PDB file of C-alpha atoms in Angstrom:
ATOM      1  CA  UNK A 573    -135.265 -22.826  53.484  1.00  0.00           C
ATOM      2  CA  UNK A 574    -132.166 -21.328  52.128  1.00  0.00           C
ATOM      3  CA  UNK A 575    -129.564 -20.326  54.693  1.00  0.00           C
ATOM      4  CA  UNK A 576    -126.120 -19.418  54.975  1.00  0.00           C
ATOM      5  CA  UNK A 577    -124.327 -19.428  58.605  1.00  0.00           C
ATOM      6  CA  UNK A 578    -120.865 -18.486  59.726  1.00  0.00           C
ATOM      7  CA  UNK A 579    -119.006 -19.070  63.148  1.00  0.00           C
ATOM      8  CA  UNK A 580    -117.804 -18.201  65.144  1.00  0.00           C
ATOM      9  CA  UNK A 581    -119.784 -14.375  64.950  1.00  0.00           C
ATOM     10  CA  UNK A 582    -116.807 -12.507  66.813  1.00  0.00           C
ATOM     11  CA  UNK A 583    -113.206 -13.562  67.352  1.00  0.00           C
ATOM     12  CA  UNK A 584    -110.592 -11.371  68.795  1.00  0.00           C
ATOM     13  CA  UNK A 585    -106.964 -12.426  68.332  1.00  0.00           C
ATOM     14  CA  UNK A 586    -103.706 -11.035  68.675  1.00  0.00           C
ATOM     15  CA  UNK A 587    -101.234 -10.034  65.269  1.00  0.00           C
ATOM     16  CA  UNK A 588     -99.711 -12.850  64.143  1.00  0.00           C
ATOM     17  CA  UNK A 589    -101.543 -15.446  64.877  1.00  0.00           C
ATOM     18  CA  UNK A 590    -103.822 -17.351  62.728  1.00  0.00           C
ATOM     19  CA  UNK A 591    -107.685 -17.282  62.208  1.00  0.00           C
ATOM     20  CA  UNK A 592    -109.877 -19.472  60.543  1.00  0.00           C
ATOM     21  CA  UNK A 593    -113.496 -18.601  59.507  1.00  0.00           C
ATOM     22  CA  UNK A 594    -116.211 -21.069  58.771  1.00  0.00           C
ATOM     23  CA  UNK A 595    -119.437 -20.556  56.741  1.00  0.00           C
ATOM     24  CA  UNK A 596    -122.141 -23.128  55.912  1.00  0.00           C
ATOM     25  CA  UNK A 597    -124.886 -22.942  53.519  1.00  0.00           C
ATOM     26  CA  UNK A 598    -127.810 -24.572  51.880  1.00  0.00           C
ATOM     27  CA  UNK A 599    -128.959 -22.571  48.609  1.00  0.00           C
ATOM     28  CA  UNK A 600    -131.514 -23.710  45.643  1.00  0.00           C
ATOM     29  CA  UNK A 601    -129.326 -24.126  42.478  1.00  0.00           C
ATOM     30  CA  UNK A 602    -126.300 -23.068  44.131  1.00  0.00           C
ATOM     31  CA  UNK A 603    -123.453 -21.989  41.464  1.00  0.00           C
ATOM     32  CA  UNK A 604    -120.711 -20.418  44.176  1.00  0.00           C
ATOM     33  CA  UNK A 605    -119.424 -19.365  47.161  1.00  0.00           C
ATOM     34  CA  UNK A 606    -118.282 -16.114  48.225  1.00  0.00           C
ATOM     35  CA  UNK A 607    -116.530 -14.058  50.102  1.00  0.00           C
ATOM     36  CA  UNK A 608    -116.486 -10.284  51.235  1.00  0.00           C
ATOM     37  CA  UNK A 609    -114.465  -8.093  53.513  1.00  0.00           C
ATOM     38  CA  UNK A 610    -116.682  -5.036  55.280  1.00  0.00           C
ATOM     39  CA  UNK A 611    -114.870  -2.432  56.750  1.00  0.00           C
ATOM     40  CA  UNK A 612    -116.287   0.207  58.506  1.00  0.00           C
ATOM     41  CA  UNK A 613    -118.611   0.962  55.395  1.00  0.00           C
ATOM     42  CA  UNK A 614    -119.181  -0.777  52.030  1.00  0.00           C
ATOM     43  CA  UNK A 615    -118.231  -4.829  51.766  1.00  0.00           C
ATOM     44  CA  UNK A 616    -115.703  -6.024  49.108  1.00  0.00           C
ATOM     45  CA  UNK A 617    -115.503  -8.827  47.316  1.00  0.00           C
ATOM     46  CA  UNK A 618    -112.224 -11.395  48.030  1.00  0.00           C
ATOM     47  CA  UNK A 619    -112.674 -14.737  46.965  1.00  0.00           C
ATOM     48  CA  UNK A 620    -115.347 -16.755  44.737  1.00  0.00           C
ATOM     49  CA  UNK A 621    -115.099 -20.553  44.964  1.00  0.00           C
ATOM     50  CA  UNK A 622    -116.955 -23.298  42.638  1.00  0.00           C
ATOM     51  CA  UNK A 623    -115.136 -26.185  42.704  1.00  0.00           C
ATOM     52  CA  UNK A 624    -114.394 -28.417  46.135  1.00  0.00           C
ATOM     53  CA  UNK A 625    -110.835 -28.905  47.086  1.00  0.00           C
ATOM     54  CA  UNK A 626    -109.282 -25.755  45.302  1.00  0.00           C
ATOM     55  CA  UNK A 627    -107.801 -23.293  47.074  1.00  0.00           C
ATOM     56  CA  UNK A 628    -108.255 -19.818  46.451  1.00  0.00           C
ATOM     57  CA  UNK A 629    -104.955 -17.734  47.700  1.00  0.00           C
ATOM     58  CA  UNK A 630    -104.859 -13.825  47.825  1.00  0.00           C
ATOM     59  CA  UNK A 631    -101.507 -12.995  50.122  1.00  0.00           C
ATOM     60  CA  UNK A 632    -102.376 -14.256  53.459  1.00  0.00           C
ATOM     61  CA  UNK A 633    -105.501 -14.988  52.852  1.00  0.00           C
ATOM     62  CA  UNK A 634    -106.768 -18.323  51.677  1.00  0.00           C
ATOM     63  CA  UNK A 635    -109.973 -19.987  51.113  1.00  0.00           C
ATOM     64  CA  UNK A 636    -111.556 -23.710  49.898  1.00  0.00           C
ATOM     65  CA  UNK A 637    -115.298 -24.841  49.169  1.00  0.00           C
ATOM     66  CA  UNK A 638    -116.683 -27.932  50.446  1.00  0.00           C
ATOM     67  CA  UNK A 639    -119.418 -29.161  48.373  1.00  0.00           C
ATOM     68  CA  UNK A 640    -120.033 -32.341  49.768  1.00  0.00           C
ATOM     69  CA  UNK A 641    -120.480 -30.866  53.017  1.00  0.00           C
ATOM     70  CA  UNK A 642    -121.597 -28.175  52.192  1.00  0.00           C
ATOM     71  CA  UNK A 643    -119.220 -25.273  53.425  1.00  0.00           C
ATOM     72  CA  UNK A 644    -115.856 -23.252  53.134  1.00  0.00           C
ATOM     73  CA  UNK A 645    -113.444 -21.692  55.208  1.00  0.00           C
ATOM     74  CA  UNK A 646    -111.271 -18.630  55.062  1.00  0.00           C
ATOM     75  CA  UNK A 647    -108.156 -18.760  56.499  1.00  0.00           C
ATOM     76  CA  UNK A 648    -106.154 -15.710  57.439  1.00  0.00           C
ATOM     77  CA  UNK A 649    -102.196 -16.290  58.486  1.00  0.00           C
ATOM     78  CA  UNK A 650     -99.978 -13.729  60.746  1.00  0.00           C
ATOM     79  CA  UNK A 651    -102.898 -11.496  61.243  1.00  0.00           C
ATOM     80  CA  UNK A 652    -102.448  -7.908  61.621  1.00  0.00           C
ATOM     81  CA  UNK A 653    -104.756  -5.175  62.696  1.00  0.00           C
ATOM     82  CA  UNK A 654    -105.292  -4.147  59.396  1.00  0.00           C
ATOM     83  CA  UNK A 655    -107.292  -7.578  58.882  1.00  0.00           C
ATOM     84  CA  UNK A 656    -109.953  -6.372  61.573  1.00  0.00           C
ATOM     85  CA  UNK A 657    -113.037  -6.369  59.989  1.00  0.00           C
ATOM     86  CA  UNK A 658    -116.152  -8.363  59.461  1.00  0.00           C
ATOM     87  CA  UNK A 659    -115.981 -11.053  56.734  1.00  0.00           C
ATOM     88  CA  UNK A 660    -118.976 -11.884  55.134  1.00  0.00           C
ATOM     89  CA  UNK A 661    -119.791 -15.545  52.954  1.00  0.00           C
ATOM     90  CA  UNK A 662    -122.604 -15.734  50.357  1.00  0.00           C
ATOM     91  CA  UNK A 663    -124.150 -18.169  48.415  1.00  0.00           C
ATOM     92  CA  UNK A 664    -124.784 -17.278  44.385  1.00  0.00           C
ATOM     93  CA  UNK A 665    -128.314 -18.471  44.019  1.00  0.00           C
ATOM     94  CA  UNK A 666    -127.331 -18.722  39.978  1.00  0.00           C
ATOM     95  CA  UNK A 667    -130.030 -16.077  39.529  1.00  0.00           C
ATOM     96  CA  UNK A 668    -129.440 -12.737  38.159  1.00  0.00           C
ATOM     97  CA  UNK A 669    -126.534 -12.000  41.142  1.00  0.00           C
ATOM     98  CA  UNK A 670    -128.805 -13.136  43.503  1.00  0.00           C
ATOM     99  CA  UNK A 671    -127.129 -13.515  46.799  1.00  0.00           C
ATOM    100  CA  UNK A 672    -128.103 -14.780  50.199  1.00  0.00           C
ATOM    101  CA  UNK A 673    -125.021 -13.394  52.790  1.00  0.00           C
ATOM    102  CA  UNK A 674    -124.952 -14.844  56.358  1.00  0.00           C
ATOM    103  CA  UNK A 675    -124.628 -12.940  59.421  1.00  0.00           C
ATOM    104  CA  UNK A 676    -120.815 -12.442  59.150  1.00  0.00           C
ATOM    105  CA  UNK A 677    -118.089 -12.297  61.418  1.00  0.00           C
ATOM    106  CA  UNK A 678    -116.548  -9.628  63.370  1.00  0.00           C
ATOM    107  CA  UNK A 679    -112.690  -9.912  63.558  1.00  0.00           C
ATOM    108  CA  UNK A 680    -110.773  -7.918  66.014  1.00  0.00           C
ATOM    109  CA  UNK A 681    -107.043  -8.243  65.832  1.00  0.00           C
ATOM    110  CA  UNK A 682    -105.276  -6.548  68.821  1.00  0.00           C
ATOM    111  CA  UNK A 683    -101.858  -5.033  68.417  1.00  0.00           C
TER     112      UNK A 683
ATOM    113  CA  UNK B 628    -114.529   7.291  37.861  1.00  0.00           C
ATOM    114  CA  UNK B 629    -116.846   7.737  41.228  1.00  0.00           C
ATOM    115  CA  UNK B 630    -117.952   3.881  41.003  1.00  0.00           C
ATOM    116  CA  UNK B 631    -121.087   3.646  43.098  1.00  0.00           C
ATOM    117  CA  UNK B 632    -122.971   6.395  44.530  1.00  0.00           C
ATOM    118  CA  UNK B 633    -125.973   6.633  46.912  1.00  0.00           C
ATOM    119  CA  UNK B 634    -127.780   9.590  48.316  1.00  0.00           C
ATOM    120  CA  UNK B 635    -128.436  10.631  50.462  1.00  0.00           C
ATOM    121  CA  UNK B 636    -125.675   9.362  53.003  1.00  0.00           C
ATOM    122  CA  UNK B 637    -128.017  10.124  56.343  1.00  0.00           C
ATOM    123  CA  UNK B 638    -132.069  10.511  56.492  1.00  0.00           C
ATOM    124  CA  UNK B 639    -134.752  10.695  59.106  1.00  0.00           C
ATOM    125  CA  UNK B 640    -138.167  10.165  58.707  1.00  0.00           C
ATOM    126  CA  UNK B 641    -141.134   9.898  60.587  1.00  0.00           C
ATOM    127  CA  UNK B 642    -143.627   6.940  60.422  1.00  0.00           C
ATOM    128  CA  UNK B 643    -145.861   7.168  57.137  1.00  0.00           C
ATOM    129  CA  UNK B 644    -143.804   9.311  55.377  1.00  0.00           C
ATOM    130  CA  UNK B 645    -142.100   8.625  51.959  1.00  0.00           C
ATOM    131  CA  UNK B 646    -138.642   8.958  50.605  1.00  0.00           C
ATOM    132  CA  UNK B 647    -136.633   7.751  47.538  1.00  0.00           C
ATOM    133  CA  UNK B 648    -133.060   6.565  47.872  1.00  0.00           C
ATOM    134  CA  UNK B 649    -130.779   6.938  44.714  1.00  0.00           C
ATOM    135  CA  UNK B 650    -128.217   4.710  43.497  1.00  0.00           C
ATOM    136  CA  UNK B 651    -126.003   5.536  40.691  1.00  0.00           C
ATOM    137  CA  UNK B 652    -123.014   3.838  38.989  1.00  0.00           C
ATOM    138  CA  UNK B 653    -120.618   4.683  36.430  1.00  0.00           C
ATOM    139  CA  UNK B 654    -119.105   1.141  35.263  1.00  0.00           C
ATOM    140  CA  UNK B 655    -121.780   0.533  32.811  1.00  0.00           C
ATOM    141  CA  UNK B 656    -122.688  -2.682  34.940  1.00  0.00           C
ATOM    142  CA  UNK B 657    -125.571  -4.402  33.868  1.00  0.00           C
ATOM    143  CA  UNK B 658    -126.935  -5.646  37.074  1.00  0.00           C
ATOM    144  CA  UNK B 659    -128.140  -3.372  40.177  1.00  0.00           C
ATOM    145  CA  UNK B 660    -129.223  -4.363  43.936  1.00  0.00           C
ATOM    146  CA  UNK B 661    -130.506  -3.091  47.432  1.00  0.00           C
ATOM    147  CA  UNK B 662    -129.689  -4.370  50.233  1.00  0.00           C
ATOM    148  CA  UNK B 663    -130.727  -3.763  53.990  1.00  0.00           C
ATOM    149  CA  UNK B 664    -128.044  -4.296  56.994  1.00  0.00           C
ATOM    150  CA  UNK B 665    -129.268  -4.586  60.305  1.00  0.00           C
ATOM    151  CA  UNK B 666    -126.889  -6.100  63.532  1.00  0.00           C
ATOM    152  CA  UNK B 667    -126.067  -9.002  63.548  1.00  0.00           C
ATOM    153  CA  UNK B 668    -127.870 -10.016  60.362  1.00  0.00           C
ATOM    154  CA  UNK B 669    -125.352  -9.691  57.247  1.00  0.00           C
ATOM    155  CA  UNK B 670    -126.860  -8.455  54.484  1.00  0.00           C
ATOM    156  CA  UNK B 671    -130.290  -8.902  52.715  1.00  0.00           C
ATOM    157  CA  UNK B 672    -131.856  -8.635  49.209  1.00  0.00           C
ATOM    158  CA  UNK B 673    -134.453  -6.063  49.308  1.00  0.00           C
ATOM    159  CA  UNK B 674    -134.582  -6.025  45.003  1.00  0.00           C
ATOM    160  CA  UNK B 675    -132.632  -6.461  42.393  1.00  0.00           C
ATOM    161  CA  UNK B 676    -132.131  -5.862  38.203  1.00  0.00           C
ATOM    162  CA  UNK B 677    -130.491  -7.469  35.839  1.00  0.00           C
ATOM    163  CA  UNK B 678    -131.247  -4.411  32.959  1.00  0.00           C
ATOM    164  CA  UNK B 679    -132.950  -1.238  32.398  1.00  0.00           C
ATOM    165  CA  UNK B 680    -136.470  -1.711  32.888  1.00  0.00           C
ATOM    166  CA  UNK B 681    -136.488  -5.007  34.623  1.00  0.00           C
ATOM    167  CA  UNK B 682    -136.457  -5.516  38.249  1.00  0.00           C
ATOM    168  CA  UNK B 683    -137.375  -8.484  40.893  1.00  0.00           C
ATOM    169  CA  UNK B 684    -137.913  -9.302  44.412  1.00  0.00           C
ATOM    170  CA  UNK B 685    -135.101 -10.139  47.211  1.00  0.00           C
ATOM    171  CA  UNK B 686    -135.423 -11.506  50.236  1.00  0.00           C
ATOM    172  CA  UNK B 687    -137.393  -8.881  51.983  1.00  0.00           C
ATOM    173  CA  UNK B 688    -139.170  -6.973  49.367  1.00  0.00           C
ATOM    174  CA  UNK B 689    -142.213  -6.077  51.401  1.00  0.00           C
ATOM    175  CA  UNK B 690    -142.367  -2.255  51.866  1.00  0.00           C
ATOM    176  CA  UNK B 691    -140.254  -0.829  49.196  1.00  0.00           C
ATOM    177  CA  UNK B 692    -140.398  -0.248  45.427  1.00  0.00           C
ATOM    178  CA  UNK B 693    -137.974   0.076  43.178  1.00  0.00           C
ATOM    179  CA  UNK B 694    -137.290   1.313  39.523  1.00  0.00           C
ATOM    180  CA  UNK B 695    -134.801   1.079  36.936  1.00  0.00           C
ATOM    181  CA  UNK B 696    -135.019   3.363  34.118  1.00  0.00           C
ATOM    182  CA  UNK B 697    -131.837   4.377  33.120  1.00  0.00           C
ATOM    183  CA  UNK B 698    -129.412   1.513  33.094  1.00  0.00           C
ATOM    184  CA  UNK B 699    -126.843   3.678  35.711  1.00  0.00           C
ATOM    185  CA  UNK B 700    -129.470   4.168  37.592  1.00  0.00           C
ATOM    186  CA  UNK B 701    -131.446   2.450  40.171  1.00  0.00           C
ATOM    187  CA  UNK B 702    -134.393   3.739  42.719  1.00  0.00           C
ATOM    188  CA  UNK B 703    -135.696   2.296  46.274  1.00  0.00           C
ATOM    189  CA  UNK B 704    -138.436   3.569  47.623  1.00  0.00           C
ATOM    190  CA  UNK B 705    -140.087   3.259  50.310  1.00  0.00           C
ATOM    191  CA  UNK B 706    -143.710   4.348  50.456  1.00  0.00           C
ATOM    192  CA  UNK B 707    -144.951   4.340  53.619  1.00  0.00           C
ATOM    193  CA  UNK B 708    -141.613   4.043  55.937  1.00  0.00           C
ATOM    194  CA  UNK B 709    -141.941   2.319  59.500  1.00  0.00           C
ATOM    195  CA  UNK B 710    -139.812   1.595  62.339  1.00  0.00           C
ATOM    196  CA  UNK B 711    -138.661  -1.739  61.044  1.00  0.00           C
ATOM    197  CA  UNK B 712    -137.486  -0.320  58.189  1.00  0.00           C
ATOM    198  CA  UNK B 713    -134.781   1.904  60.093  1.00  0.00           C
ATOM    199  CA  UNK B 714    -131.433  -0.154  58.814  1.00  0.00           C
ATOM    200  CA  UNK B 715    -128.352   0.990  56.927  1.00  0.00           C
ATOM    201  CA  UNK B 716    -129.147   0.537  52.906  1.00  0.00           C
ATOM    202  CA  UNK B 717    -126.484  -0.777  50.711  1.00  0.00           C
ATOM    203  CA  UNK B 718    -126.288  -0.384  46.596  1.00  0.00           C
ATOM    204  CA  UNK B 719    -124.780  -2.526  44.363  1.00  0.00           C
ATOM    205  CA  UNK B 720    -123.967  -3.421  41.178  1.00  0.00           C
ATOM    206  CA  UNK B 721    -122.200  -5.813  39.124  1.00  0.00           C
ATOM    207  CA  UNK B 722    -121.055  -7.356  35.527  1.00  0.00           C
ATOM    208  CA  UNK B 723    -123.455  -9.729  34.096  1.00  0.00           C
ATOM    209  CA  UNK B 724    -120.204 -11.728  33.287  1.00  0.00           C
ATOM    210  CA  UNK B 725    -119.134 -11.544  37.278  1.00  0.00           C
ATOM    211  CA  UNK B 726    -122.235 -11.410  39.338  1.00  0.00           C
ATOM    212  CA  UNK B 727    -120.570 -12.486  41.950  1.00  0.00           C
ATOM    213  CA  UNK B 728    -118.169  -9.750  42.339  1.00  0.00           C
ATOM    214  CA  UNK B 729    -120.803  -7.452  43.695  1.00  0.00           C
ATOM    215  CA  UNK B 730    -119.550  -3.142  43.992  1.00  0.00           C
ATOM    216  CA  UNK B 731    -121.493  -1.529  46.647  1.00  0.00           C
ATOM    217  CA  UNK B 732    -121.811   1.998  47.641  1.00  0.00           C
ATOM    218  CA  UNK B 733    -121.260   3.363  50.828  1.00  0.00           C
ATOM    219  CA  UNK B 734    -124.818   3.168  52.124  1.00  0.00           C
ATOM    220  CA  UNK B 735    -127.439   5.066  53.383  1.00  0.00           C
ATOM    221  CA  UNK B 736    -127.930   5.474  57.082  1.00  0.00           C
ATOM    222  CA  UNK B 737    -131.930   5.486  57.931  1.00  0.00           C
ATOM    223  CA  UNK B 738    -133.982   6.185  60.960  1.00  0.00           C
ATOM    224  CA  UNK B 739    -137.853   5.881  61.089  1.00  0.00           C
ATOM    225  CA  UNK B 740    -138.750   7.094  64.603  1.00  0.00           C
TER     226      UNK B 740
END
């Protein structure tokens, strides 16, 4: 069965320090890995990763695929509260857009 | 250039009844989606098209319908609504280039009591 899971669900960390996000999947003809910021409302997209070992860098964000092991982490340095939010990973079924999302995880950063 | 759209942004129904949610974009993508969030669950294909007149099953597909006759534009409906169908209901849509790099709308807001 096709899955995608993330840990931890909930962190709450103080600004500036650093966070790291894990998501693991298993999906049928998988092509990428993705991932999406959701605040209060509609998710947007960050990062999309297909090859393992290359880091994907937007600001102080930062991301790499595992495809050997099957997973990828997002790394977020010298958080600030602006960065609270709940970050989502999918897997890209290579069908059409089809996407399977896990459950995400709910970042609080406290001032 | 309003990007997504959905409406409405609130609805309740009772159980049985029927109601249409609309999604409409204006970035000429060519694919469209629905999705369903409920706590603690992420996000879940309901349906999904990849052009006008073409549409296939998600994840959770039982309950709704869903049409796609003018490529901006793209219907779920739900028949027959229940109680396990009260969620929050996100559109999307997306380049057939970029699949990946999904736009959603603000979402729809639904209680079946």
């Amino acid at each position: 069965e096709d899955k995608v899971v993330q840990s931890p669900l909930s962190l709450v960390v103080h600004e500036g320090d650093t966070v790291t996000l894990n998501c693991s999947y298993e999906v049928t003809n998988f092509r990428s890995l993705l991932w999406y910021k959701q605040e209060k409302k509609a998710p947007t997209f960050l990062f999309m990763l297909t090859s393992s070992g290359i880091e994907k860098k937007s600001g102080r964000l930062s991301s790499i695929l595992d495809k050997k092991e099957l997973f990828s982490i997002l790394n977020i340095t010298a958080t600030q509260t602006g960065d609270s939010a709940v970050y989502l990973c999918a897997g890209d079924y290579n069908q059409g857009g089809k996407l399977i999302f896990g459950q995400g995880t709910e970042l609080s950063v406290k001032p | 250039n309003a990007g997504v759209t959905q409406t409405p942004k609130f609805r309740v129904l009772k159980t049985g009844q029927s109601m249409t949610l609309l999604c409409a974009q204006d970035m000429n993508h060519e694919y469209m989606y629905w999705y369903r969030q409920d706590p603690g669950m992420g996000l879940r294909l309901i349906h999904y098209s990849v052009g006008e007149g073409t549409t296939a099953k998600g994840e959770v597909p039982d309950g709704y319908n869903v049409s796609r006759l003018k490529k901006q534009n793209f219907l779920l409906g739900l028949e027959s609504a229940a109680p396990s169908q009260t969620s929050v209901y996100f559109c999307a849509s997306s380049y057939a280039g970029a699949p990946y790099e999904q736009y959603f709308g603000p979402g729809t807001r639904l209680t079946v009591t």
